[in-house]
Coordinates of C-alpha atoms and ligand atoms in Angstrom, one line a residue:
M143 CA -1.0 -17.3 -26.3
A144 CA 2.5 -16.1 -25.5
A145 CA 3.5 -16.1 -21.8
Q146 CA 4.1 -12.4 -21.9
D147 CA 0.6 -11.7 -23.3
L148 CA -0.9 -13.9 -20.5
E149 CA 1.0 -11.9 -17.9
N150 CA -0.2 -8.6 -19.4
I151 CA -3.8 -9.8 -19.5
F152 CA -3.5 -11.0 -15.9
A153 CA -2.0 -7.6 -14.8
D154 CA -5.0 -5.9 -16.4
I155 CA -7.4 -8.3 -14.7
L156 CA -5.9 -7.6 -11.3
E157 CA -6.1 -3.8 -11.8
R158 CA -9.7 -4.2 -12.8
A159 CA -10.6 -6.4 -9.9
K160 CA -9.1 -3.8 -7.5
A161 CA -11.2 -1.1 -9.1
L162 CA -14.3 -3.2 -8.9
D163 CA -13.9 -3.9 -5.2
P164 CA -11.7 -1.2 -3.6
A165 CA -12.4 -2.6 -0.1
N166 CA -10.7 -5.9 -0.9
A167 CA -7.9 -4.6 -3.1
R168 CA -4.4 -5.5 -1.8
K169 CA -0.8 -4.9 -2.7
W170 CA 0.0 -8.6 -2.4
F171 CA -2.2 -9.3 -5.4
E172 CA 1.2 -8.8 -7.1
T173 CA 2.3 -12.1 -5.7
L174 CA -0.5 -14.0 -7.4
T175 CA 0.4 -16.0 -10.5
I176 CA -1.6 -16.9 -13.6
L177 CA -1.7 -20.7 -14.0
H178 CA -3.9 -20.9 -17.1
L179 CA -6.4 -19.0 -19.1
D180 CA -8.2 -21.3 -21.6
R181 CA -11.6 -22.7 -22.4
G182 CA -13.4 -20.2 -20.3
S183 CA -11.4 -20.9 -17.2
L184 CA -8.8 -18.7 -15.4
G185 CA -6.6 -20.4 -12.8
I186 CA -4.9 -18.3 -10.2
G187 CA -2.1 -19.5 -7.9
C188 CA -1.8 -18.2 -4.4
P189 CA 1.4 -18.2 -2.4
D190 CA -0.1 -19.3 0.9
E191 CA -3.2 -20.5 2.6
A192 CA -4.2 -17.2 4.1
T193 CA -4.2 -15.4 0.8
F194 CA -6.0 -18.3 -0.8
Q195 CA -8.8 -18.2 1.7
F196 CA -9.1 -14.5 1.6
L197 CA -9.5 -14.5 -2.2
R198 CA -11.9 -17.5 -2.2
D199 CA -14.0 -15.9 0.5
N200 CA -14.0 -12.2 -0.6
C201 CA -12.8 -11.8 -4.2
K202 CA -14.3 -14.5 -6.4
R203 CA -17.0 -12.2 -7.8
S204 CA -14.8 -9.2 -8.5
F205 CA -12.1 -11.4 -10.1
T206 CA -14.7 -13.1 -12.3
R207 CA -16.2 -9.9 -13.4
A208 CA -12.8 -8.4 -14.0
A209 CA -11.8 -11.4 -16.1
Q210 CA -14.9 -11.2 -18.1
Q211 CA -14.6 -7.5 -18.8
I212 CA -10.9 -7.7 -19.8
T213 CA -11.2 -10.8 -22.0
G214 CA -14.7 -10.1 -23.3
H215 CA -15.6 -13.8 -22.7
L216 CA -17.5 -15.7 -20.1
V217 CA -14.8 -16.9 -17.7
T218 CA -14.9 -18.8 -14.4
V219 CA -12.2 -18.2 -11.9
D220 CA -10.5 -20.7 -9.6
F221 CA -7.9 -20.1 -6.9
H222 CA -5.3 -22.7 -6.1
L223 CA -2.5 -23.0 -3.6
D224 CA 1.0 -23.0 -5.0
S225 CA 2.8 -25.8 -3.1
H226 CA 6.5 -25.7 -2.2
E227 CA 7.3 -28.4 -4.7
G228 CA 5.9 -26.4 -7.5
T229 CA 3.0 -28.7 -8.1
L230 CA -0.5 -27.6 -7.5
R231 CA -2.9 -29.0 -4.9
S232 CA -6.2 -28.0 -3.8
A233 CA -6.3 -26.6 -0.3
A234 CA -8.0 -29.8 0.9
E235 CA -5.1 -31.9 -0.2
D236 CA -2.4 -29.7 1.1
Q237 CA -0.6 -31.0 4.2
R238 CA 0.1 -27.5 5.4
V239 CA -3.5 -26.7 5.7
Q240 CA -4.6 -27.2 9.3
P241 CA -8.3 -27.8 9.5
G242 CA -10.0 -25.1 11.5
L243 CA -7.2 -22.6 11.3
R244 CA -8.2 -19.7 9.1
L245 CA -5.9 -16.8 9.2
H246 CA -6.5 -13.4 7.7
P247 CA -3.6 -12.4 5.5
D248 CA -3.6 -8.8 6.6
Y249 CA -3.6 -9.6 10.3
T250 CA 0.2 -10.0 11.0
F251 CA 2.5 -8.3 13.4
D252 CA 4.2 -6.5 10.5
N253 CA 0.9 -4.9 9.7
F254 CA 0.1 -3.9 13.2
V255 CA 0.9 -0.4 14.3
V256 CA 2.2 -0.2 17.9
G257 CA 1.4 2.9 20.0
P258 CA 0.8 3.7 23.7
S259 CA -2.7 2.4 23.5
N260 CA -1.8 -1.2 22.5
R261 CA 1.9 -1.5 23.4
L262 CA 1.4 -4.0 26.3
A263 CA -1.1 -6.2 24.3
H264 CA 1.2 -6.3 21.3
A265 CA 4.4 -7.1 23.4
S266 CA 2.6 -9.9 25.2
C267 CA 1.3 -11.3 22.0
V268 CA 4.8 -11.3 20.5
A269 CA 6.2 -13.0 23.6
V270 CA 3.6 -15.7 23.6
S271 CA 4.0 -16.4 19.9
Q272 CA 7.7 -17.1 20.5
S273 CA 7.2 -19.6 23.3
L274 CA 3.8 -21.1 23.4
G275 CA 2.7 -22.0 26.9
S276 CA 5.6 -20.7 28.9
T277 CA 5.4 -16.9 29.1
Y278 CA 1.9 -15.5 29.8
N279 CA -0.7 -18.2 30.3
P280 CA -3.5 -17.5 29.8
L281 CA -3.1 -14.3 27.8
F282 CA -6.3 -12.2 28.0
L283 CA -6.8 -9.2 25.8
Y284 CA -9.6 -6.8 26.2
G285 CA -10.9 -3.6 24.7
N286 CA -13.7 -2.0 22.8
S287 CA -14.7 -3.2 19.3
G288 CA -12.5 -2.3 16.4
L289 CA -9.3 -1.8 18.4
G290 CA -7.3 -4.7 17.1
K291 CA -8.0 -7.7 19.3
T292 CA -8.8 -10.1 16.4
H293 CA -5.9 -8.7 14.5
L294 CA -3.5 -9.6 17.3
L295 CA -4.9 -13.0 17.8
H296 CA -4.4 -13.9 14.2
A297 CA -0.9 -12.4 14.3
V298 CA 0.1 -14.7 17.2
C299 CA -1.2 -17.7 15.4
C300 CA 0.5 -16.8 12.2
E301 CA 3.9 -16.2 13.9
A302 CA 3.6 -19.4 16.1
K303 CA 2.8 -21.4 13.0
L304 CA 5.9 -20.2 11.3
R305 CA 8.1 -20.8 14.3
F306 CA 6.7 -24.1 15.5
D307 CA 6.3 -26.3 12.5
G308 CA 3.6 -28.8 13.2
A309 CA 2.2 -27.1 16.3
V310 CA -1.6 -27.6 16.4
I311 CA -3.3 -24.3 16.9
Q312 CA -7.0 -23.8 17.2
L313 CA -8.3 -20.2 16.6
L314 CA -12.0 -19.6 16.7
S315 CA -14.7 -17.2 17.8
C316 CA -16.4 -18.0 21.0
E317 CA -19.7 -18.3 19.1
D318 CA -18.1 -21.0 17.0
F319 CA -16.9 -22.8 20.1
V320 CA -20.4 -22.6 21.6
N321 CA -22.0 -23.8 18.4
R322 CA -19.6 -26.7 18.0
F323 CA -20.3 -27.7 21.6
I324 CA -24.0 -27.7 21.1
R325 CA -23.7 -29.7 18.0
A326 CA -21.5 -32.2 19.7
I327 CA -24.1 -32.7 22.4
E328 CA -26.9 -33.0 19.9
E329 CA -24.9 -35.6 18.0
G330 CA -23.9 -37.4 21.2
N331 CA -20.2 -36.8 20.3
L332 CA -18.9 -35.0 23.3
A333 CA -15.8 -37.1 23.4
G334 CA -14.9 -36.0 19.8
F335 CA -15.4 -32.4 20.8
Q336 CA -13.2 -32.8 23.9
S337 CA -10.4 -34.6 22.1
Q338 CA -10.4 -31.8 19.4
F339 CA -9.9 -29.0 21.9
R340 CA -8.0 -30.7 24.7
T341 CA -5.1 -31.9 22.5
V342 CA -4.0 -28.7 20.9
D343 CA -0.8 -26.7 21.5
A344 CA -2.6 -23.5 21.6
L345 CA -6.3 -22.6 21.9
V346 CA -7.2 -19.1 20.9
I347 CA -10.8 -17.9 21.5
D348 CA -12.0 -14.5 20.3
D349 CA -14.8 -12.6 22.0
V350 CA -15.2 -14.9 25.1
Q351 CA -17.9 -12.5 26.4
F352 CA -20.2 -14.7 24.4
L353 CA -19.8 -17.4 27.1
R354 CA -22.2 -15.4 29.3
Q355 CA -25.5 -17.1 29.7
R356 CA -24.0 -20.3 28.5
Q357 CA -23.8 -22.2 31.8
L358 CA -23.2 -25.6 30.3
C359 CA -20.7 -24.4 27.9
Q360 CA -18.8 -22.5 30.6
E361 CA -18.6 -25.8 32.5
E362 CA -17.1 -27.5 29.4
F363 CA -14.8 -24.6 28.8
F364 CA -13.6 -24.8 32.4
H365 CA -12.5 -28.4 32.0
T366 CA -10.9 -27.6 28.6
F367 CA -9.0 -24.8 30.2
N368 CA -7.8 -27.0 33.0
A369 CA -6.7 -29.8 30.8
L370 CA -4.7 -27.4 28.5
Y371 CA -3.3 -25.4 31.4
H372 CA -2.0 -28.4 33.3
N373 CA -0.3 -29.7 30.2
G374 CA 1.5 -26.4 29.7
K375 CA -0.5 -25.6 26.5
Q376 CA -1.1 -22.0 25.6
I377 CA -4.5 -20.3 26.0
I378 CA -5.2 -16.9 24.5
L379 CA -8.5 -15.1 24.9
S380 CA -10.1 -11.8 23.9
A381 CA -13.1 -10.0 25.2
D382 CA -14.8 -6.6 25.2
S383 CA -14.2 -6.2 28.9
P384 CA -12.0 -7.5 31.7
P385 CA -12.8 -10.9 33.1
A386 CA -14.6 -9.7 36.2
E387 CA -16.9 -7.5 34.1
I388 CA -18.2 -10.2 31.8
A389 CA -21.8 -10.6 32.9
S390 CA -22.7 -13.9 34.5
L391 CA -19.3 -15.5 34.0
E392 CA -18.6 -18.1 36.7
A393 CA -16.2 -17.0 39.4
R394 CA -13.8 -19.9 38.8
L395 CA -13.4 -18.9 35.2
I396 CA -12.9 -15.2 36.1
S397 CA -10.2 -16.3 38.5
R398 CA -8.5 -18.5 35.9
F399 CA -8.6 -15.8 33.2
N400 CA -6.7 -13.6 35.7
W401 CA -4.0 -16.2 36.3
G402 CA -1.7 -15.0 33.4
L403 CA -1.6 -11.6 31.9
V404 CA -4.6 -9.4 31.3
A405 CA -3.8 -6.6 28.8
R406 CA -6.1 -3.8 27.9
I407 CA -6.2 -2.1 24.5
D408 CA -7.3 1.6 24.5
P409 CA -8.5 3.7 21.6
P410 CA -5.5 4.8 19.5
S411 CA -4.0 8.3 19.8
Y412 CA -4.1 10.7 16.9
E413 CA -0.4 9.8 16.0
T414 CA -1.2 6.1 16.0
R415 CA -4.2 6.7 13.9
V416 CA -2.2 8.5 11.3
A417 CA 0.3 5.7 11.2
I418 CA -2.5 3.1 10.8
V419 CA -4.0 5.0 7.9
Q420 CA -0.6 5.0 6.2
K421 CA -0.1 1.3 6.9
K422 CA -3.5 0.4 5.5
A423 CA -2.9 2.6 2.4
H424 CA 0.4 0.8 1.9
L425 CA -1.2 -2.6 2.2
R426 CA -3.6 -1.6 -0.6
G427 CA -0.7 -0.4 -2.7
L428 CA -1.8 3.3 -2.4
S429 CA 0.4 6.2 -2.0
I430 CA -1.0 8.7 0.4
S431 CA 0.3 12.2 1.5
D432 CA 0.9 13.0 5.1
E433 CA -1.7 15.7 4.9
T434 CA -4.4 13.3 3.7
A435 CA -3.5 10.6 6.3
Q436 CA -3.7 13.3 9.0
Y437 CA -7.0 14.5 7.7
I438 CA -8.5 11.0 7.8
A439 CA -7.1 10.4 11.3
W440 CA -8.5 13.7 12.5
K441 CA -11.9 13.0 10.9
V442 CA -12.4 9.5 12.2
S443 CA -11.4 8.7 15.8
A444 CA -13.7 6.2 17.4
N445 CA -12.8 2.9 15.8
I446 CA -10.1 1.6 13.5
R447 CA -12.5 -0.3 11.3
E448 CA -14.1 3.1 10.5
L449 CA -10.7 4.5 9.6
E450 CA -10.4 1.7 7.0
G451 CA -13.8 2.4 5.7
A452 CA -12.9 6.1 5.2
L453 CA -9.8 5.0 3.3
T454 CA -11.9 2.7 1.1
T455 CA -14.4 5.6 0.4
I456 CA -11.6 7.9 -0.8
Y457 CA -10.0 5.1 -2.8
A458 CA -13.3 4.3 -4.5
L459 CA -13.8 8.0 -5.4
A460 CA -10.2 8.2 -6.7
I461 CA -10.7 5.2 -8.9
S462 CA -14.0 6.4 -10.3
E463 CA -12.4 9.8 -11.1
A464 CA -9.3 8.2 -12.6
G465 CA -11.5 6.2 -14.9
Q466 CA -13.2 9.3 -16.3
T467 CA -11.8 11.0 -19.4
Q468 CA -9.6 14.0 -18.9
D469 CA -12.1 16.7 -19.6
Q470 CA -14.8 15.2 -17.4
R471 CA -12.4 14.8 -14.6
P472 CA -13.0 17.2 -11.7
K473 CA -10.4 19.5 -10.5
T474 CA -8.4 17.0 -8.5
K475 CA -4.9 17.8 -9.5
D476 CA -2.6 15.3 -8.0
L477 CA -4.6 12.2 -8.6
S478 CA -2.3 10.0 -10.6
L479 CA -2.2 6.4 -11.7
E480 CA 1.4 5.9 -12.4
S481 CA 3.0 2.5 -12.6
G482 CA -0.1 1.0 -11.0
V483 CA 0.2 3.0 -7.8
L484 CA -2.9 5.0 -7.2
S485 CA -2.1 8.1 -5.3
L486 CA -4.4 9.6 -2.7
D487 CA -2.3 12.7 -2.3
S488 CA -5.1 15.2 -2.8
L489 CA -6.5 16.4 0.4
E490 CA -9.3 18.0 -1.5
L491 CA -10.3 14.5 -2.8
A492 CA -10.4 13.1 0.7
Q493 CA -12.5 16.0 1.9
R494 CA -15.0 15.5 -0.9
A495 CA -15.1 11.7 -0.3
L496 CA -15.8 12.1 3.4
G497 CA -18.4 14.7 2.8
E498 CA -16.5 17.7 4.1
Q499 CA -17.8 20.7 2.4
G500 CA -16.9 24.4 2.6
T501 CA -13.6 23.9 4.3
G502 CA -10.7 25.7 2.8
H503 CA -7.6 24.0 1.5
G504 CA -5.2 22.8 4.1
A505 CA -8.0 22.4 6.7
R506 CA -7.4 19.5 9.1
G507 CA -9.0 21.0 12.2
P508 CA -7.5 23.1 14.9
S509 CA -4.2 22.0 16.6
I510 CA -3.5 22.4 20.3
T511 CA -1.1 25.2 19.3
D512 CA -3.9 27.1 17.6
I513 CA -6.0 26.8 20.7
I514 CA -3.2 27.9 23.0
D515 CA -2.5 30.9 20.7
V516 CA -6.1 32.1 20.8
V517 CA -6.6 31.5 24.5
S518 CA -3.3 33.1 25.6
R519 CA -4.0 36.2 23.4
H520 CA -7.5 36.5 24.9
F521 CA -6.3 36.3 28.5
D522 CA -3.0 38.0 27.8
V523 CA -1.0 35.3 29.4
R524 CA 2.3 33.7 28.2
L525 CA 2.7 30.1 26.9
A526 CA 5.4 29.6 29.5
D527 CA 2.9 30.5 32.3
L528 CA 0.3 28.1 30.9
Q529 CA 3.0 25.4 31.0
S530 CA 4.4 26.4 34.4
K531 CA 3.4 25.0 37.8
K532 CA 1.8 28.3 38.7
R533 CA -1.6 27.9 40.3
S534 CA -3.0 31.4 40.6
Q535 CA -6.5 31.8 39.3
S536 CA -5.4 34.1 36.5
I537 CA -3.3 31.2 35.0
T538 CA -5.3 28.2 36.1
E539 CA -8.4 29.2 34.4
P540 CA -7.0 29.9 30.9
R541 CA -5.0 26.6 31.3
Q542 CA -8.1 24.7 32.1
I543 CA -9.9 26.4 29.2
C544 CA -7.1 25.3 26.8
M545 CA -7.5 21.7 28.0
Y546 CA -11.3 21.8 27.7
L547 CA -11.2 23.3 24.1
A548 CA -8.4 20.8 23.1
R549 CA -10.5 18.0 24.3
N550 CA -13.5 19.2 22.4
L551 CA -11.9 20.5 19.2
T552 CA -9.1 18.1 18.6
K553 CA -8.7 14.3 18.6
H554 CA -5.8 14.3 21.0
S555 CA -5.9 12.0 24.0
L556 CA -6.0 13.3 27.6
E557 CA -2.3 12.4 27.9
E558 CA -1.3 14.3 24.8
I559 CA -3.2 17.4 25.9
G560 CA -1.6 17.2 29.3
G561 CA 1.8 16.9 27.6
H562 CA 1.3 20.2 25.7
L563 CA 0.4 22.0 28.8
G564 CA 3.4 21.4 31.0
G565 CA 3.4 17.6 31.2
R566 CA 0.3 17.3 33.3
D567 CA -1.2 13.9 33.7
H568 CA -4.5 12.7 32.2
T569 CA -6.5 13.0 35.5
T570 CA -5.6 16.7 35.7
V571 CA -6.9 17.2 32.2
M572 CA -10.1 15.2 33.0
H573 CA -10.6 17.4 36.1
A574 CA -10.1 20.6 34.1
C575 CA -12.6 19.5 31.4
S576 CA -15.4 18.7 33.9
K577 CA -14.7 21.9 35.8
I578 CA -15.1 24.1 32.7
E579 CA -18.0 22.0 31.5
S580 CA -19.9 22.6 34.7
A581 CA -18.9 26.3 34.8
K582 CA -20.3 26.6 31.3
G583 CA -23.6 25.1 32.5
R584 CA -23.9 27.5 35.5
N585 CA -22.4 30.7 34.1
P586 CA -23.7 32.3 30.9
K587 CA -20.6 34.4 30.7
M588 CA -18.4 31.3 30.6
H589 CA -20.8 29.9 28.0
A590 CA -20.4 33.0 25.8
L591 CA -16.6 33.1 26.3
L592 CA -16.2 29.5 25.2
S593 CA -18.3 30.0 22.1
E594 CA -16.3 33.1 21.2
L595 CA -13.0 31.3 21.6
T596 CA -14.2 28.4 19.6
R597 CA -15.3 30.7 16.8
Q598 CA -11.9 32.4 16.8
I599 CA -10.0 29.0 16.8
T600 CA -12.0 27.4 14.0
Q601 CA -11.9 30.6 12.0
T602 CA -8.1 30.7 12.0
T603 CA -7.8 27.0 11.1
Y604 CA -10.5 26.6 8.5
T605 CA -9.8 29.7 6.4
Ligands
ADP1098 P1 -11.5 -6.0 17.3 O1 -11.3 -7.5 17.2 O2 -10.9 -5.4 18.6 O3 -12.9 -5.6 17.2 P2 -10.1 -5.9 14.9 O4 -8.9 -6.7 15.2 O5 -11.1 -6.6 14.0 O6 -10.8 -5.3 16.1 O7 -9.6 -4.6 14.1 C1 -10.4 -3.9 13.2 C2 -9.6 -3.4 12.1 O8 -8.6 -2.4 12.5 C3 -8.8 -4.5 11.4 O9 -8.8 -4.3 10.0 C4 -7.4 -4.3 12.0 O10 -6.4 -4.7 11.0 C5 -7.3 -2.8 12.2 N1 -6.4 -2.5 13.3 C6 -6.7 -2.4 14.6 N2 -5.6 -2.0 15.3 C7 -4.6 -1.9 14.4 C8 -3.3 -1.5 14.6 N3 -2.7 -1.1 15.7 N4 -2.5 -1.4 13.4 C9 -3.1 -1.7 12.2 N5 -4.4 -2.1 12.1 C10 -5.1 -2.2 13.1
MG1099 MG1 -12.8 -8.9 16.9

């Protein structure tokens, strides 16, 4: 078969594989190469180890199905690592593959959106990746699930690996560490375990809260920590809470975890969420309108993993509708599949995908400005007064009501709400919210007023 024909078939296979598995579709599929397609076998070359592992672990099925559908034959698919010398090796033979280091191709610094909620964690990770062992040691990241801890740990390793050729880096989950320790004991090979972990240049352990209730393992970890630390080797840890709040963690470990830098990651603000949705769309080779990105960010606020899930849901719906014939296709106007870029520009599509019914076009929830408009009209006060330092009851109450409603009707952070109302800090907003909340419980008039204002605000924004 002519080379060009092979390329075309391969492009079709990639498109089909993306459609079959939207959650794992990536823009970097464009960097894959077709090595051969003959005798029922398709060989695909991957530019690096991270993409190779991602494809092998997540995409084998969708690629196989795609290849079979496009060629009409039974085909098996194999991924290979393109080596620098232009020859092919399996991952096991490749010298660049460090056993135990498995990096996710998406989790790089480039793909990480920095905002107020994660600025310190990001900056410290960048610093550590540039000089292992000599800036913050240990570096301890903590925050709730889905806020980017694992992403940052992978990004540090990826960057350090590029910068320090030959550096030995161990990245593993705490569970993995515990299991390997238990296995080493069962097999009577504690020395092997110790030499594996005490001789690295960087030890990166994710979710160390799993050390709780593992007394023996804490003991071993303590000695590993000391050995690395005293040799100037880098230690990076993540957990769901700060060291002192990890249940039944030994005091001497808590104290060591606090020796370097402890960086907290907070839930992202609305603006950061919008930027993350755009970044993730780009990573999947999707074009997305600002309006749709804002809608997704408004709709999903808790956890970034859910933001990605929402994007996948919309993408899947877009693909299924793009696959239908013109006359079957629903009213989605701006869904286009031009030059391989699937566009998610239609807000209406996003609303349908995320189960938002009955909202008018352009709906993306009330803004703080909508809230301030309605409240200031009701109380007949001026915006300038709401934003001023005035503390008379006639101004304070509407101001606090604005804060309360903004907290309940928008996804803005306390800081952002305070910013709109005269640059007040988050504790002031928090205080206002609890004050109005308790007034609402005590006073039926306040209850009725809040319901009426809410009705007016949502009416102006959803119609
Ligand atoms: P955690 O380990 O804190 O539970 P993860 O690192 O697994 O969270 O992040 C969950 C998902 O959210 C990942 O796909 C990750 O890429 C994404 N994510 C989190 N924070 C960001 C960010 N600031 N920019 C881009 N993607 C992010
Ligand atoms: Mg994690």
